mmCIF file of C-alpha atoms in Angstrom:
data_model
loop_
_atom_site.group_PDB
_atom_site.id
_atom_site.type_symbol
_atom_site.label_atom_id
_atom_site.label_comp_id
_atom_site.label_asym_id
_atom_site.label_seq_id
_atom_site.Cartn_x
_atom_site.Cartn_y
_atom_site.Cartn_z
ATOM 1 C CA MET A 225 32.320 134.209 118.650
ATOM 2 C CA ILE A 226 32.188 137.553 116.897
ATOM 3 C CA MET A 227 34.351 139.148 119.531
ATOM 4 C CA LEU A 228 36.872 136.284 119.654
ATOM 5 C CA TRP A 229 37.097 135.453 115.914
ATOM 6 C CA PRO A 230 36.097 138.556 113.927
ATOM 7 C CA GLY A 231 38.275 137.608 110.906
ATOM 8 C CA PRO A 232 36.600 134.380 109.885
ATOM 9 C CA VAL A 233 33.116 135.897 110.467
ATOM 10 C CA GLN A 234 33.793 138.909 108.229
ATOM 11 C CA ALA A 235 35.426 136.743 105.553
ATOM 12 C CA ALA A 236 32.304 134.785 105.295
ATOM 13 C CA GLU A 237 30.267 137.699 103.902
ATOM 14 C CA VAL A 238 31.257 136.965 100.289
ATOM 15 C CA LEU A 239 32.146 133.566 98.930
ATOM 16 C CA TRP A 240 33.263 133.339 95.346
ATOM 17 C CA GLN A 241 33.749 129.770 94.154
ATOM 18 C CA ILE A 242 34.951 128.414 90.789
ATOM 19 C CA ASP A 243 34.831 124.673 90.178
ATOM 20 C CA LEU A 244 36.734 123.346 87.193
ATOM 21 C CA ARG A 245 35.181 120.159 85.923
ATOM 22 C CA ASP A 246 36.982 117.071 84.283
ATOM 23 C CA ASP A 247 35.431 117.921 80.856
ATOM 24 C CA GLY A 248 36.864 121.433 80.888
ATOM 25 C CA SER A 249 33.582 123.146 81.860
ATOM 26 C CA ILE A 250 33.344 125.717 84.657
ATOM 27 C CA TYR A 251 30.829 126.110 87.431
ATOM 28 C CA GLU A 252 30.915 129.468 89.183
ATOM 29 C CA SER A 253 28.941 130.617 92.214
ATOM 30 C CA LEU A 254 28.850 133.868 94.197
ATOM 31 C CA THR A 255 27.237 133.945 97.623
ATOM 32 C CA MET A 256 26.655 137.267 99.448
ATOM 33 C CA ASP A 257 24.862 138.527 102.517
ATOM 34 C CA GLN A 258 23.303 141.384 100.593
ATOM 35 C CA SER A 259 22.133 142.157 97.074
ATOM 36 C CA PRO A 260 25.239 143.040 94.867
ATOM 37 C CA GLY A 261 25.790 146.452 93.400
ATOM 38 C CA PHE A 262 26.228 145.280 89.820
ATOM 39 C CA ASP A 263 24.178 144.010 86.899
ATOM 40 C CA THR A 264 23.301 140.310 87.284
ATOM 41 C CA ARG A 265 22.033 139.506 83.782
ATOM 42 C CA GLU A 266 24.969 137.182 83.132
ATOM 43 C CA TRP A 267 24.093 135.182 86.185
ATOM 44 C CA LYS A 268 21.310 132.911 87.406
ATOM 45 C CA GLN A 269 19.881 133.881 90.694
ATOM 46 C CA LEU A 270 18.919 131.069 93.141
ATOM 47 C CA GLU A 271 15.774 131.625 95.041
ATOM 48 C CA GLY A 272 15.267 130.957 98.724
ATOM 49 C CA GLY A 273 17.575 131.122 101.660
ATOM 50 C CA GLU A 274 18.828 134.032 103.728
ATOM 51 C CA LYS A 275 21.810 134.726 101.474
ATOM 52 C CA PHE A 276 21.914 136.189 97.949
ATOM 53 C CA LYS A 277 23.361 133.537 95.651
ATOM 54 C CA LEU A 278 24.261 133.651 91.956
ATOM 55 C CA GLU A 279 25.619 130.881 89.728
ATOM 56 C CA ARG A 280 26.457 130.162 86.126
ATOM 57 C CA LYS A 281 27.934 127.389 84.024
ATOM 58 C CA LEU A 282 30.279 127.799 81.055
ATOM 59 C CA ASP A 283 31.760 125.404 78.546
ATOM 60 C CA ASN A 284 35.400 126.432 78.940
ATOM 61 C CA TRP A 285 37.820 129.192 79.859
ATOM 62 C CA GLN A 286 37.423 130.879 76.533
ATOM 63 C CA ALA A 287 33.707 131.374 77.215
ATOM 64 C CA TYR A 288 34.473 132.556 80.726
ATOM 65 C CA GLN A 289 36.994 135.148 79.645
ATOM 66 C CA ALA A 290 34.578 136.428 77.072
ATOM 67 C CA LEU A 291 32.156 137.592 79.860
ATOM 68 C CA SER A 292 31.990 141.208 80.795
ATOM 69 C CA GLN A 293 31.571 140.259 84.454
ATOM 70 C CA SER A 294 34.235 137.745 85.403
ATOM 71 C CA LEU A 295 37.337 137.485 87.550
ATOM 72 C CA PRO A 296 40.420 138.900 85.766
ATOM 73 C CA ILE A 297 41.999 135.391 85.222
ATOM 74 C CA LYS A 298 43.890 134.199 82.213
ATOM 75 C CA ALA A 299 44.104 130.477 81.741
ATOM 76 C CA GLU A 300 46.906 128.597 79.943
ATOM 77 C CA ILE A 301 46.234 124.903 79.276
ATOM 78 C CA LYS A 302 48.902 122.568 77.794
ATOM 79 C CA ASN A 303 47.961 119.040 76.744
ATOM 80 C CA TYR A 304 50.353 116.123 77.407
ATOM 81 C CA ILE A 305 48.273 113.222 76.004
ATOM 82 C CA VAL A 306 47.116 111.733 79.269
ATOM 83 C CA PHE A 307 47.156 114.879 81.412
ATOM 84 C CA LYS A 308 46.741 118.625 81.091
ATOM 85 C CA LYS A 309 48.747 121.331 82.849
ATOM 86 C CA THR A 310 46.457 124.159 83.821
ATOM 87 C CA SER A 311 47.989 127.516 84.855
ATOM 88 C CA LEU A 312 45.918 130.484 85.992
ATOM 89 C CA PHE A 313 47.344 134.056 85.979
ATOM 90 C CA TRP A 314 45.947 137.280 87.384
ATOM 91 C CA GLU A 315 45.188 140.110 84.837
ATOM 92 C CA LYS A 316 45.025 143.148 87.035
ATOM 93 C CA ASP A 317 43.409 145.552 84.561
ATOM 94 C CA LYS A 318 40.674 143.278 83.236
ATOM 95 C CA SER A 319 37.246 143.461 84.933
ATOM 96 C CA ALA A 320 38.680 145.727 87.593
ATOM 97 C CA GLY A 321 35.416 147.547 88.089
ATOM 98 C CA PHE A 322 33.415 144.324 88.539
ATOM 99 C CA LEU A 323 35.826 142.946 91.003
ATOM 100 C CA GLN A 324 35.744 146.240 92.960
ATOM 101 C CA ALA A 325 31.951 146.071 93.086
ATOM 102 C CA VAL A 326 32.189 142.617 94.648
ATOM 103 C CA THR A 327 34.799 143.497 97.184
ATOM 104 C CA ASP A 328 32.938 146.657 98.091
ATOM 105 C CA SER A 329 30.018 144.388 99.107
ATOM 106 C CA GLY A 330 32.047 142.920 101.921
ATOM 107 C CA GLN A 331 35.072 140.940 102.740
ATOM 108 C CA GLY A 332 35.311 137.340 101.676
ATOM 109 C CA GLN A 333 37.135 134.636 99.844
ATOM 110 C CA LEU A 334 37.754 133.170 96.445
ATOM 111 C CA ARG A 335 37.986 129.411 96.171
ATOM 112 C CA ILE A 336 39.138 127.652 93.048
ATOM 113 C CA ARG A 337 38.651 123.912 92.958
ATOM 114 C CA ILE A 338 40.493 121.919 90.304
ATOM 115 C CA PRO A 339 40.251 118.190 89.735
ATOM 116 C CA GLY A 340 44.007 117.584 89.954
ATOM 117 C CA ALA A 341 47.162 117.984 91.915
ATOM 118 C CA ILE A 342 47.989 121.667 92.658
ATOM 119 C CA GLY A 343 51.741 122.155 92.432
ATOM 120 C CA GLU A 344 52.339 125.942 92.506
ATOM 121 C CA SER A 345 50.017 128.433 94.151
ATOM 122 C CA SER A 346 49.879 132.005 95.521
ATOM 123 C CA ALA A 347 46.860 131.127 97.555
ATOM 124 C CA ASP A 348 46.513 131.826 101.312
ATOM 125 C CA GLU A 349 45.505 128.200 101.755
ATOM 126 C CA VAL A 350 45.665 125.024 99.621
ATOM 127 C CA LYS A 351 43.751 122.016 100.925
ATOM 128 C CA ASP A 352 43.130 118.892 98.918
ATOM 129 C CA MET A 353 42.190 120.192 95.467
ATOM 130 C CA THR A 354 41.006 123.665 96.551
ATOM 131 C CA ALA A 355 43.000 126.917 96.711
ATOM 132 C CA THR A 356 41.660 129.895 98.734
ATOM 133 C CA TRP A 357 42.453 133.593 98.530
ATOM 134 C CA GLU A 358 41.107 136.615 100.406
ATOM 135 C CA LEU A 359 39.342 138.977 97.988
ATOM 136 C CA LYS A 360 41.074 142.016 99.350
ATOM 137 C CA SER A 361 44.508 140.537 98.719
ATOM 138 C CA LEU A 362 43.432 139.620 95.183
ATOM 139 C CA ALA A 363 42.494 143.185 94.414
ATOM 140 C CA ALA A 364 46.030 144.202 95.317
ATOM 141 C CA MET A 365 47.672 141.382 93.351
ATOM 142 C CA GLU A 366 50.232 142.269 90.695
ATOM 143 C CA ASP A 367 49.468 141.909 87.016
ATOM 144 C CA GLY A 368 50.580 138.611 85.556
ATOM 145 C CA GLN A 369 51.067 136.900 88.913
ATOM 146 C CA LYS A 370 50.444 133.125 88.810
ATOM 147 C CA LEU A 371 47.410 132.026 90.868
ATOM 148 C CA LEU A 372 48.118 128.332 90.576
ATOM 149 C CA ALA A 373 49.394 125.583 88.401
ATOM 150 C CA ALA A 374 47.926 122.098 88.469
ATOM 151 C CA SER A 375 48.153 118.812 86.644
ATOM 152 C CA VAL A 376 44.813 117.336 85.606
ATOM 153 C CA LEU A 377 44.479 113.753 84.259
ATOM 154 C CA ASP A 378 42.501 113.418 81.059
ATOM 155 C CA GLY A 379 40.228 110.580 82.022
ATOM 156 C CA LEU A 380 38.884 109.939 78.521
ATOM 157 C CA MET A 381 42.323 109.819 76.833
ATOM 158 C CA LEU A 382 43.714 107.687 79.715
ATOM 159 C CA GLY A 383 40.800 105.236 79.300
ATOM 160 C CA VAL A 384 41.481 105.059 75.513
ATOM 161 C CA ILE A 385 45.196 104.382 75.994
ATOM 162 C CA LEU A 386 44.528 101.720 78.706
ATOM 163 C CA PHE A 387 41.916 100.007 76.496
ATOM 164 C CA GLY A 388 44.197 100.098 73.497
ATOM 165 C CA THR A 389 47.180 98.768 75.451
ATOM 166 C CA GLY A 390 45.036 95.940 76.918
ATOM 167 C CA PHE A 391 43.621 95.060 73.472
ATOM 168 C CA LEU A 392 47.183 94.988 71.968
ATOM 169 C CA ILE A 393 48.442 92.721 74.780
ATOM 170 C CA ILE A 394 45.484 90.271 74.053
ATOM 171 C CA ILE A 395 46.231 90.345 70.346
ATOM 172 C CA ILE A 396 49.991 89.573 70.948
ATOM 173 C CA TRP A 397 49.134 86.782 73.393
ATOM 174 C CA PHE A 398 46.589 85.307 70.984
ATOM 175 C CA MET A 399 49.071 85.412 68.038
ATOM 176 C CA ARG A 400 51.783 83.791 70.099
ATOM 177 C CA ARG A 401 49.376 80.987 71.103
ATOM 178 C CA MET A 402 48.335 80.437 67.555
ATOM 179 C CA LYS A 403 51.959 80.296 66.432
ATOM 180 C CA ARG A 404 52.655 77.664 69.078
ATOM 181 C CA VAL A 405 49.681 75.591 68.032
ATOM 182 C CA ASN A 406 50.760 75.804 64.382
ATOM 183 C CA ASN A 407 54.252 74.677 65.344
ATOM 184 C CA LEU A 408 52.793 71.650 67.263
ATOM 185 C CA ILE A 409 50.620 70.794 64.248
ATOM 186 C CA GLN A 410 53.517 71.045 61.872
ATOM 187 C CA GLU A 411 55.616 68.878 64.104
ATOM 188 C CA ARG A 412 52.933 66.252 64.466
ATOM 189 C CA TYR A 413 51.711 66.069 60.918
ATOM 190 C CA SER A 414 54.706 66.983 58.812
ATOM 191 C CA LEU A 415 55.581 64.637 55.839
ATOM 192 C CA GLU A 416 58.767 63.655 57.501
ATOM 193 C CA ASN A 417 57.024 62.551 60.683
ATOM 194 C CA ILE A 418 54.303 60.752 58.661
ATOM 195 C CA GLY A 419 57.037 58.841 56.750
ATOM 196 C CA GLN A 420 58.736 57.842 59.986
ATOM 197 C CA GLU A 421 55.484 56.598 61.407
ATOM 198 C CA GLU A 422 54.823 54.506 58.234
ATOM 199 C CA ASP A 423 58.357 52.936 58.527
ATOM 200 C CA LEU A 424 57.647 52.092 62.184
ATOM 201 C CA ASP A 425 54.339 50.468 61.210
ATOM 202 C CA GLU A 426 56.063 48.396 58.515
ATOM 203 C CA ASN A 427 58.675 47.191 60.993
ATOM 204 C CA ASP A 428 55.981 46.275 63.493
ATOM 205 C CA ASP A 429 54.360 44.113 60.728
ATOM 206 C CA TRP A 430 57.613 42.249 60.186
#
């Protein structure tokens, strides 16, 4: 297999994965065949297994970009009530040394998984909600180049809007029913109708 498919085997030496969550938080993991040549104090090391694995969780992109050891990615997020448009851009000069330390450890891939529909992307492969780049090609990427743009539904806001719309429909339906009942009551028990009924009763007596 190594002789027939050397590319995929070498690319598996380093796997850098970023998972964007629905609540805006970020889960990042780095899996390597050997111990990395950089300080790992900003990471949590997972014990066991043949590979060297690091992970960390952050609240949002602002927290991620404040790290000294992070991918040189700039995030732009625009809110459109029920969905968010997330765009990721490459900042070539930021964290260049850290990225170089990772790529020097071996060839590999970066995978970014985003809970939405990926529209634009410079990735080597986009499958489902995951975009994949080769690390070597990332290191040579131009400053300001767009990595991807995706539309992400805001589940909480969508739920609030659906609940509010449903509640409003029920109120409108209830008010219309009440108005109809009131009209029937007025027609049945109005003074004019009562007078007509009394006249009919008198005529029946005669």
